[in-house]
Coordinates of C-alpha atoms and ligand atoms in Angstrom, one line a residue:
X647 CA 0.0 0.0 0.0
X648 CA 1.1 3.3 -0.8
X649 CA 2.3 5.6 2.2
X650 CA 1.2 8.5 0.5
X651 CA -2.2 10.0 2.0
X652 CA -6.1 9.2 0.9
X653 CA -7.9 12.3 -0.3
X654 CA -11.4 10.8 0.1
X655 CA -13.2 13.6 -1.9
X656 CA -15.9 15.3 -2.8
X657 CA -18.6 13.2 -0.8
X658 CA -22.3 13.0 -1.9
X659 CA -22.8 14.2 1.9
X660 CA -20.6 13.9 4.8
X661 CA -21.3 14.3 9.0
X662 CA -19.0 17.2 9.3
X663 CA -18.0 20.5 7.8
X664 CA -16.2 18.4 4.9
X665 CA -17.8 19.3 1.6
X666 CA -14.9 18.6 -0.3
X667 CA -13.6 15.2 1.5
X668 CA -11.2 14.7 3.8
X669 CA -7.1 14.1 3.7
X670 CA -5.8 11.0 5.9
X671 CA -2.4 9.6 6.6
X672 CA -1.3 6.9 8.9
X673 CA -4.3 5.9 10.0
X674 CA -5.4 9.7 11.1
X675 CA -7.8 12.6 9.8
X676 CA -5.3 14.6 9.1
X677 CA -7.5 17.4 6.9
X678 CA -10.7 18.2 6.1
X679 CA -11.7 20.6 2.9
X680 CA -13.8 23.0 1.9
X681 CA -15.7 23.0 -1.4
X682 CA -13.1 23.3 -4.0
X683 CA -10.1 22.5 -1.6
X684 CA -8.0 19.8 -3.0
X685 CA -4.6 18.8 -1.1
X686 CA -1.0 20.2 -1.5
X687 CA 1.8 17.8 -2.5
X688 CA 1.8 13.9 -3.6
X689 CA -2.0 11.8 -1.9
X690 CA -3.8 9.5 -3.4
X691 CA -7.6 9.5 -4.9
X692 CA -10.8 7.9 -3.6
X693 CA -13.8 9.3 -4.9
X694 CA -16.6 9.1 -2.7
X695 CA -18.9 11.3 -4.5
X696 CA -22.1 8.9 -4.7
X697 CA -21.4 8.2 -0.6
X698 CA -22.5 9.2 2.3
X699 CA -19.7 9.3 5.1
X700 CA -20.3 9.0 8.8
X701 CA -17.8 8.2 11.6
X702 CA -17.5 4.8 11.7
X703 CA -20.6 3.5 14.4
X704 CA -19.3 2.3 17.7
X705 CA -20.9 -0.6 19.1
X706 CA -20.9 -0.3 23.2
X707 CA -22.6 -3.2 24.5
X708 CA -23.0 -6.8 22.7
X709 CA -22.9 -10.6 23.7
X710 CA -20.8 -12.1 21.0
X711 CA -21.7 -15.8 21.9
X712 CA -25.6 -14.9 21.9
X713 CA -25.4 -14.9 18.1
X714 CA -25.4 -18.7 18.5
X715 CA -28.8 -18.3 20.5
X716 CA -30.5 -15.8 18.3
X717 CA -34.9 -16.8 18.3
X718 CA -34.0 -19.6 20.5
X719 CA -38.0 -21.3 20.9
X720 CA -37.3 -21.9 24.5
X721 CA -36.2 -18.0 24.9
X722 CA -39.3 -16.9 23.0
X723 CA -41.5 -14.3 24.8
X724 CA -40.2 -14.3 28.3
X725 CA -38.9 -11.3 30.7
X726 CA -35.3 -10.5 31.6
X727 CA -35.4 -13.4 34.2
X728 CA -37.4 -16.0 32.8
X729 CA -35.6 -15.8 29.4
X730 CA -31.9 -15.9 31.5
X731 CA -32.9 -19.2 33.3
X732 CA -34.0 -20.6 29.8
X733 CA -30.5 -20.0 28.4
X734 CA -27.9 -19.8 30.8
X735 CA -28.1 -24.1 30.6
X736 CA -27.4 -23.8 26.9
X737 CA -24.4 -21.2 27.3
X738 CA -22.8 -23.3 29.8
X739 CA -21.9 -25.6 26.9
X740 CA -20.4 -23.5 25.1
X741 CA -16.6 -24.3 23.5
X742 CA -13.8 -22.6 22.6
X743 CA -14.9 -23.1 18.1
X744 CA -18.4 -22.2 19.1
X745 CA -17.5 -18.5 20.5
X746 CA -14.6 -18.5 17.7
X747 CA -17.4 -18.7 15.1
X748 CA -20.0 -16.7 16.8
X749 CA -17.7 -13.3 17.7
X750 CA -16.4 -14.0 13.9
X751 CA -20.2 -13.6 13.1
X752 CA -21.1 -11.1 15.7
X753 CA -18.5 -9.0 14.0
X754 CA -19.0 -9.3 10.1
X755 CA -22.2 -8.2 11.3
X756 CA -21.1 -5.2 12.7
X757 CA -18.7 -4.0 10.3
X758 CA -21.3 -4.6 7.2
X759 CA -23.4 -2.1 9.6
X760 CA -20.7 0.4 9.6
X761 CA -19.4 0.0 12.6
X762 CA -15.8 0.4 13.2
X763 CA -15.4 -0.2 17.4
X764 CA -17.0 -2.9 19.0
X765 CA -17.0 -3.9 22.7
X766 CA -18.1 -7.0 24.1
X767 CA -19.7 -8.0 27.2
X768 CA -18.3 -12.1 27.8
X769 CA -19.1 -13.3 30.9
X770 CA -19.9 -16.9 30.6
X771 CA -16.6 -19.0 31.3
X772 CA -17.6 -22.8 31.4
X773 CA -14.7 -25.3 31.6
X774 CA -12.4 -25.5 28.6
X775 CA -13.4 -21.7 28.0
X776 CA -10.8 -20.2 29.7
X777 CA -9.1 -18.7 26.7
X778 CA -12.5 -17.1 25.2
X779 CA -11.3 -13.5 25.5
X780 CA -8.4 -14.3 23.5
X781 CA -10.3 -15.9 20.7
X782 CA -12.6 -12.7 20.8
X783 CA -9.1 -10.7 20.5
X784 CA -8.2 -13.3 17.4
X785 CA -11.3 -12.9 15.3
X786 CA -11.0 -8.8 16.0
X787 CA -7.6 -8.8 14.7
X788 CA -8.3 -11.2 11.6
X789 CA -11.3 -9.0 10.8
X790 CA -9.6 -5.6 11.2
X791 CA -12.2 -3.9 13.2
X792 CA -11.7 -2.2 16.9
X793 CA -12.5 -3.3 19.7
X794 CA -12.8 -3.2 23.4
X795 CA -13.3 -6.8 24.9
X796 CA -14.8 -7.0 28.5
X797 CA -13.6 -9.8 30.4
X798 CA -17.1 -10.3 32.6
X799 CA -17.8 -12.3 35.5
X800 CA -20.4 -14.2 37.3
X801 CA -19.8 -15.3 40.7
X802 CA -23.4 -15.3 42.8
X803 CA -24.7 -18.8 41.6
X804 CA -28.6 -19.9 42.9
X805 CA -27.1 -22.0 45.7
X806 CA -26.1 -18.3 47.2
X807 CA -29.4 -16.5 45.9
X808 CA -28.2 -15.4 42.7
X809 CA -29.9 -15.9 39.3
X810 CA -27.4 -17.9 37.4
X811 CA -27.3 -22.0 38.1
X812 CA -23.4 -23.6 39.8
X813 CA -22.4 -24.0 35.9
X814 CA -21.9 -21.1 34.8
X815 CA -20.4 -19.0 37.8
X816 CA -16.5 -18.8 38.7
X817 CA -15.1 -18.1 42.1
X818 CA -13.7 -14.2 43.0
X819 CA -10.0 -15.1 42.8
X820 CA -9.9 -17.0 39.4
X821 CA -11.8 -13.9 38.3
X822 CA -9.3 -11.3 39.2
X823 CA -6.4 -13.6 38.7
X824 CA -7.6 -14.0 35.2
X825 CA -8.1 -10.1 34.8
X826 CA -5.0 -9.3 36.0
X827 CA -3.5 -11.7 33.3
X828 CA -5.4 -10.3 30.7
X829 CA -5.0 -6.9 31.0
X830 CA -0.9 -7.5 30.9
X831 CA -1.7 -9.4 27.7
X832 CA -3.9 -7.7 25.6
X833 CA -4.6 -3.8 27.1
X834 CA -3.4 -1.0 25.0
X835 CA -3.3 2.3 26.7
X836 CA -2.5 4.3 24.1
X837 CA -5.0 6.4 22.1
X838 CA -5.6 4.9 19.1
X839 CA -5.8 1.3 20.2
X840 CA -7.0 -1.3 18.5
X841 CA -7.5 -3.4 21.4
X842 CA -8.0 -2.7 25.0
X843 CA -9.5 -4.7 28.3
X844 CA -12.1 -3.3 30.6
X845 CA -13.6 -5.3 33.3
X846 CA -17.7 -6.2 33.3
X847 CA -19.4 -7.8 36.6
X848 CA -22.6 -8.9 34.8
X849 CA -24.9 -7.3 37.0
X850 CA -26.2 -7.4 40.8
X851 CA -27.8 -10.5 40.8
X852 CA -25.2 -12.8 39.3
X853 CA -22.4 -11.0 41.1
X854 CA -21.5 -10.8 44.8
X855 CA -20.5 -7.9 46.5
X856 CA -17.0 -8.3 47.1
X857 CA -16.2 -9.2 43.1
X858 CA -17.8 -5.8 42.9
X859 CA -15.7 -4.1 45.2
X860 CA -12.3 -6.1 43.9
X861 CA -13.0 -5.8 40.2
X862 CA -13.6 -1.7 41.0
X863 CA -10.1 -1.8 43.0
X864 CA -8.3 -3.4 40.3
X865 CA -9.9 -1.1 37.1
X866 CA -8.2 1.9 39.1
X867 CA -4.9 0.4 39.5
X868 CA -4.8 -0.1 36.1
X869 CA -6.7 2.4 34.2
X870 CA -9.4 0.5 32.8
X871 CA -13.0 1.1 32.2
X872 CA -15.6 -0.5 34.3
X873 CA -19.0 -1.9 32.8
X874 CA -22.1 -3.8 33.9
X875 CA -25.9 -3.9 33.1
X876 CA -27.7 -1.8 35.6
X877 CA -31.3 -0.3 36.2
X878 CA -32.7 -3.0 33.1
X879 CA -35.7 -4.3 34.7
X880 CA -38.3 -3.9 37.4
X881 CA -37.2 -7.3 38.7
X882 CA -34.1 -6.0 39.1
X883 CA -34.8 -3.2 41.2
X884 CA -36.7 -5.6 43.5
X885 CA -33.9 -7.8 43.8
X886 CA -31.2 -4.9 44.9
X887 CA -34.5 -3.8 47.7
X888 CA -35.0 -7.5 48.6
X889 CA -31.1 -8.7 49.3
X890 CA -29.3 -5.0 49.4
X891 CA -32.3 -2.8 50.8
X892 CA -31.3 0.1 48.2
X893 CA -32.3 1.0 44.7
X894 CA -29.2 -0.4 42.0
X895 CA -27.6 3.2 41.6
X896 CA -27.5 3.3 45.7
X897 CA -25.9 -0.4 45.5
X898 CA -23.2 0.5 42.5
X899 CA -22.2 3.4 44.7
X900 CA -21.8 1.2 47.9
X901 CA -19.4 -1.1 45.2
X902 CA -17.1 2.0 45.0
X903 CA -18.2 1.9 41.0
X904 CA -19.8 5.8 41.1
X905 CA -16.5 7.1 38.8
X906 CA -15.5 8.0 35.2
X907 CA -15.2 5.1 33.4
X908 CA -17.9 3.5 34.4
X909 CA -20.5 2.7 31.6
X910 CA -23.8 0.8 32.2
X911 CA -25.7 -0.6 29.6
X912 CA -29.4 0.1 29.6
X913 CA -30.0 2.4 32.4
X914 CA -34.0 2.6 32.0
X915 CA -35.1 2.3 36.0
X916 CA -33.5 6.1 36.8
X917 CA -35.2 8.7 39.0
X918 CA -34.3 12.5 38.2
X919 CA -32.1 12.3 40.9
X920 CA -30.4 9.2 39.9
X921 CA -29.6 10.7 36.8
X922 CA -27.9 13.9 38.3
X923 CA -25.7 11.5 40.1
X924 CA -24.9 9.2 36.9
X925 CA -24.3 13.2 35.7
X926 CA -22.0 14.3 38.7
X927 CA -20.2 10.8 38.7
X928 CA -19.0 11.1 34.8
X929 CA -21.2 7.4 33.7
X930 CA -21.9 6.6 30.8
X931 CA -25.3 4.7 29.5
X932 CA -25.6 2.7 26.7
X933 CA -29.3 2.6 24.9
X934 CA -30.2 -0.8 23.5
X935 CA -33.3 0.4 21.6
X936 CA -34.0 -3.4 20.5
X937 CA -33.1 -5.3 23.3
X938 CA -35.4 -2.8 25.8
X939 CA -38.4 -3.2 23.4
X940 CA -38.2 -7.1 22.7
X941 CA -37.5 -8.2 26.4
X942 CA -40.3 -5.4 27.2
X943 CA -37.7 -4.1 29.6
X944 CA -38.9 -0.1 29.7
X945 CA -37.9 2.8 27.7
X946 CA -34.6 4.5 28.5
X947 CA -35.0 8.4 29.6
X948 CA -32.0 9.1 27.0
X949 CA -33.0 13.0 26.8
X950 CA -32.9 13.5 30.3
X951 CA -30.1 12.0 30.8
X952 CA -28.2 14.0 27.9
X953 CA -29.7 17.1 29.2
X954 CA -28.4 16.2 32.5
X955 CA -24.8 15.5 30.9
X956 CA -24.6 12.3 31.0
X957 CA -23.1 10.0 27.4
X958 CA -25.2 8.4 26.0
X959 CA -24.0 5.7 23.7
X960 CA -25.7 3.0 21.2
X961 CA -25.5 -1.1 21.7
X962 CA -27.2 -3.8 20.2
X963 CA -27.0 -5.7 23.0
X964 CA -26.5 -9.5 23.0
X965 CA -28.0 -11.3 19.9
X966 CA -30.2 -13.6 21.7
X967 CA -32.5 -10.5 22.7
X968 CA -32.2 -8.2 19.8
X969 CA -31.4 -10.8 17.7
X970 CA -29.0 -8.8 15.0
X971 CA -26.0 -7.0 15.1
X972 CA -27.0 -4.1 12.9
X973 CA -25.3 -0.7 14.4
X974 CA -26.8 1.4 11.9
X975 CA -30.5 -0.7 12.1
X976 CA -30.1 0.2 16.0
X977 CA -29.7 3.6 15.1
X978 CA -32.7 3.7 13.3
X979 CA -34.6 1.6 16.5
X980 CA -33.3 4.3 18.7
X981 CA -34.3 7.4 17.0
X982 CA -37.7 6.0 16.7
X983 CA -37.9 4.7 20.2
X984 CA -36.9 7.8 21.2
X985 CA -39.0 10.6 19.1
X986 CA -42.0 8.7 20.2
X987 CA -41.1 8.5 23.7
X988 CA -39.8 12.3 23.7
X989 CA -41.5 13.4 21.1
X990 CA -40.5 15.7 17.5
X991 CA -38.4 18.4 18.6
X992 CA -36.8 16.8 21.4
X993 CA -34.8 14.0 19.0
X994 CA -33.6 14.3 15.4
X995 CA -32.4 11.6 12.9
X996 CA -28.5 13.6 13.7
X997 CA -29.4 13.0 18.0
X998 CA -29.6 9.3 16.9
X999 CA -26.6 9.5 14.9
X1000 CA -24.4 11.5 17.5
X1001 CA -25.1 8.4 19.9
X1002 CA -24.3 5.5 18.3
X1003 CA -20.9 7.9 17.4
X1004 CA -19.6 11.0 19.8
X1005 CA -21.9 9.5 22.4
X1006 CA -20.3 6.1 22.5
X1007 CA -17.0 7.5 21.9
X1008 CA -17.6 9.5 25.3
X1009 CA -19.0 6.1 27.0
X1010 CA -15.6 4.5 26.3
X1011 CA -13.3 7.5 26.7
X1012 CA -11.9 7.3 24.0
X1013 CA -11.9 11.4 22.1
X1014 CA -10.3 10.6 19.1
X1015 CA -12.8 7.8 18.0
X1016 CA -16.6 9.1 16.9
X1017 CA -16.2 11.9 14.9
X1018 CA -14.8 13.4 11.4
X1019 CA -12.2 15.9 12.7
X1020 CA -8.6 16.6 12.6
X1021 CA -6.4 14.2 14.7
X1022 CA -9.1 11.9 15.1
X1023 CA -8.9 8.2 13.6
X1024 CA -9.9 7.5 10.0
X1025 CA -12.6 5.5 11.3
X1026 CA -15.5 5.7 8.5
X1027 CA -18.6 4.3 6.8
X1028 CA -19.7 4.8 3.7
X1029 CA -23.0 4.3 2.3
X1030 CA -24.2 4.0 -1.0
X1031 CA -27.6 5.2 -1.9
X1032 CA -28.0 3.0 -4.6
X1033 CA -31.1 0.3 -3.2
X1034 CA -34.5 0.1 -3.5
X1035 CA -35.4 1.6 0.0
X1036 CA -33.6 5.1 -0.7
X1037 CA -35.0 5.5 -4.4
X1038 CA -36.1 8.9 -4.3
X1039 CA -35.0 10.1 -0.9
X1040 CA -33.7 13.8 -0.8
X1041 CA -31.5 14.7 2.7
X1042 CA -28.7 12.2 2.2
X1043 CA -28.1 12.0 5.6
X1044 CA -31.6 11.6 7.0
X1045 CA -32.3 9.0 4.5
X1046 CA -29.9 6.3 6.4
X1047 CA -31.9 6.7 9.7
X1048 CA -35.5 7.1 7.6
X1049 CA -35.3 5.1 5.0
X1050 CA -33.6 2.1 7.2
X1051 CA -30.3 1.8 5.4
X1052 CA -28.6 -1.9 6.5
X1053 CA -25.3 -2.1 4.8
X1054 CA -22.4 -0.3 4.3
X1055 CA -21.1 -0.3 0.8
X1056 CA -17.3 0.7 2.1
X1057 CA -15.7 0.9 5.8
X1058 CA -12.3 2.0 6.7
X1059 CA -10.9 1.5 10.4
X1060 CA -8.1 3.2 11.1
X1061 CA -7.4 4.3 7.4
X1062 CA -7.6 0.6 6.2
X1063 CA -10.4 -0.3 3.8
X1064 CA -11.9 -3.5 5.8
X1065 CA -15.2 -3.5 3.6
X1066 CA -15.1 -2.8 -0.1
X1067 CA -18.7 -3.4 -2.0
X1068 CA -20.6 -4.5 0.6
X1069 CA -17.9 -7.7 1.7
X1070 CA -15.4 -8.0 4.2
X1071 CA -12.1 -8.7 2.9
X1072 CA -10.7 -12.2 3.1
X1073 CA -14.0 -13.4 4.8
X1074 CA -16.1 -16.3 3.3
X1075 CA -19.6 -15.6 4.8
X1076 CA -21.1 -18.5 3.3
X1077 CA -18.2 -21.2 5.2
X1078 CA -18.8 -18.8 8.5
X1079 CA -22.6 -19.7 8.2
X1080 CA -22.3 -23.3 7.9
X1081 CA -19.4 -23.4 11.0
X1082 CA -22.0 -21.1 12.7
X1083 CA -24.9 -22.8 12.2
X1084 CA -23.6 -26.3 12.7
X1085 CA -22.0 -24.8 16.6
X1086 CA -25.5 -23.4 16.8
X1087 CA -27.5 -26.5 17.0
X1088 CA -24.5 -28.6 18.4
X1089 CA -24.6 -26.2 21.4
X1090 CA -28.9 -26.2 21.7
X1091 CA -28.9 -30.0 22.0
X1092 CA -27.7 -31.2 18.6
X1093 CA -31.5 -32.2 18.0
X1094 CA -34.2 -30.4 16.5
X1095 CA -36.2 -30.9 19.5
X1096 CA -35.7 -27.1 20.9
X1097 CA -36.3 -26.0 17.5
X1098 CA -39.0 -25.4 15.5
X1099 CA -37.8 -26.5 12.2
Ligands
ZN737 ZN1 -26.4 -7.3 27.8

């Protein structure tokens, strides 16, 4: 590849003040132009005038491994707890080829989205597992795409009046042990990392106090972010009252986890005040549009909590309760989740678009991702307008949150072209599918019976 910079020019529309492209080199935005501007000195061409450039999306709350559950029939119509009971039997069999083949999936998806930075939320650690955050870093790296992998934990089984059965729970020192190796293997400090380690208790009733308390200690010695799903349900809430006598916020606090770099995925169950402390405290919440409608979880109070100051970033949650991973299709659930919840001037198809980019960016602390700006990664998605749904369509722009758009024709991550037409390069989707599906029904039962066809 040539070291000389990539004008990308004269855009069909771009979500910055770019008309006439911008300039990148070495993996950075190093210029944006003006109508009429065209670089000094030796660059290279792309011409991106029937695209539409955004950021690159970025992804802040998934379940790679739930891709292999997705419209499971014993998962079908049931709460948050029900449909957990229902699956965790099923995850607790899962192998080392199985979460290979569904974070390769979980990905692809992703980046034919136009996402460019994923995180993950793995928490499940069954025997013979014990290397799953390292095939998640594997399948990043083969695909190209960014990402920051969560190394979760479960350690309140039912025996000690958590939610989770014995299987599928580890005890507090192999946990932090395993973190602590981890992060000296794979965390990247440095901004503009590809790959970096957070740590992700999977929420207060699968998780005991004192992993809490440790996993907190152990993020500020090292830097890291902190994340866990908080204030989902109703249920929830009850459990914190029942075994902690507190709301969740009140019990995250008493954990020592009220800090920047702390993001919580879902945040729905918040009080005014709650949300001035989330504010004060520098959290950040990720909306999971699809995942709060189809588990019938509540409606997240996203406007007051960006009035309040609080990030708000985008996730499509894990496939098993969404059941895609479509960034820009959870852009699209958000904004309309949203507006009708808040009403028409309170969100826009660009408020939609700032969260699943600036917002998320914010959630993980990372300023030089989310945005088309000078210094900031040549993360970026390109869209074509060239299908069916957006014959006709007249704000470019608007027309990928309106009209629904699905697939990026082009994605760059950090200045590298990962999909060109609409494929990612290198990847056979149609082998993936088969390796999928075959780990999919292996890890269900290997029969039909729990499935309806
Ligand atoms: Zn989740």
């Amino acid at each position: 590849m040539s070291g000389e910079p990539l004008w990308m020019r004269d855009p069909l529309a771009i979500l910055a003040d770019a008309p006439g492209g911008v300039l990148i080199e070495g993996g950075v935005i190093v210029r944006l132009l003006g109508p009429g501007e065209r670089p000094h000195g030796p660059h290279r061409v792309f011409d991106a005038s029937r695209h539409v450039v955004l950021p690159g999306l970025i992804n802040t709350h998934h379940h790679f491994y739930q891709t292999l559950t997705r419209a499971l029939p014993a998962a079908l119509d049931k709460t948050l707890f029900p449909w957990l009971e229902a699956l965790y039997p099923i995850w607790a069999r899962l192998t080392p080829e199985a979460l290979d083949a569904a974070a390769t999936v979980a990905m692809a998806e992703l980046l034919l989205s136009g996402c460019t930075t994923t995180t993950d939320h793995h928490y499940v650690f069954p025997g013979g597992l014990e290397d799953g955050i390292a095939i998640e870093a594997e399948a990043a790296r083969r695909l190209g795409i960014r990402a920051v992998l969560t190394r979760g934990s479960m350690d309140l089984s039912q025996r000690d009046g958590g939610l989770p059965p014995d299987s599928v729970v580890q005890d507090r020192d192999t946990i932090l042990a395993d973190s602590e190796r981890l992060v000296a293997q794979f965390h990247d400090p440095a901004p503009h990392a590809m790959l970096q380690i957070a740590l992700a208790p999977c929420s207060p009733f699968s998780v005991t106090t004192g992993l809490m308390r440790d996993t907190a200690a152990l993020a500020a010695r090292h830097g890291l972010l902190l994340h866990t799903h908080l204030a989902e349900t109703t249920d929830e809430a009850a459990f914190c009252r029942s075994r902690f006598g507190c709301s969740p916020l009140d019990y995250l606090e008493s954990c020592d986890w009220l800090r920047p770099g702390t993001w919580l995925a879902h945040g729905i169950h918040f009080d005014a005040g709650e949300i001035g402390r989330l504010a004060a405290a520098g959290i950040g919440v990720t909306h999971c549009a699809c995942s709060n409608q189809l588990l019938a979880s509540g409606t997240c109070p996203v406007c007051a909590m960006e009035s309040a100051g609080v990030a708000v970033g985008l996730g499509v949650d894990g496939s098993a309760s969404n059941d895609g991973s479509n960034l820009m299709g959870e852009v699209r659930a958000a904004f309309l989740l949203q507006r009708g919840a808040n009403g028409i001037a309170a969100v826009s198809h660009l408020d939609a678009l700032r969260w699943a980019t600036e917002g998320s960016a914010r959630c993980l602390r990372r300023p030089e991702l989310g945005r088309i700006a000078v210094g900031a990664a040549a993360d970026l998605a390109l869209f074509a307008l060239d299908e069916l749904r957006f014959s006709g369509a007249g704000d470019p722009i608007a027309a990928l949150v309106l009209c629904g758009a699905q697939r990026a024709d082009r994605v760059m991550v950090a200045g590298r072209w990962v999909v060109v037409n609409g494929a990612i390069a290198g990847l056979d989707i149609s082998a993936l599918m088969q390796r999928h599906a075959d780990a999919a029904r292996r890890l269900s039962g290997g029969s039909d019976a729990t499935r309806r066809w």
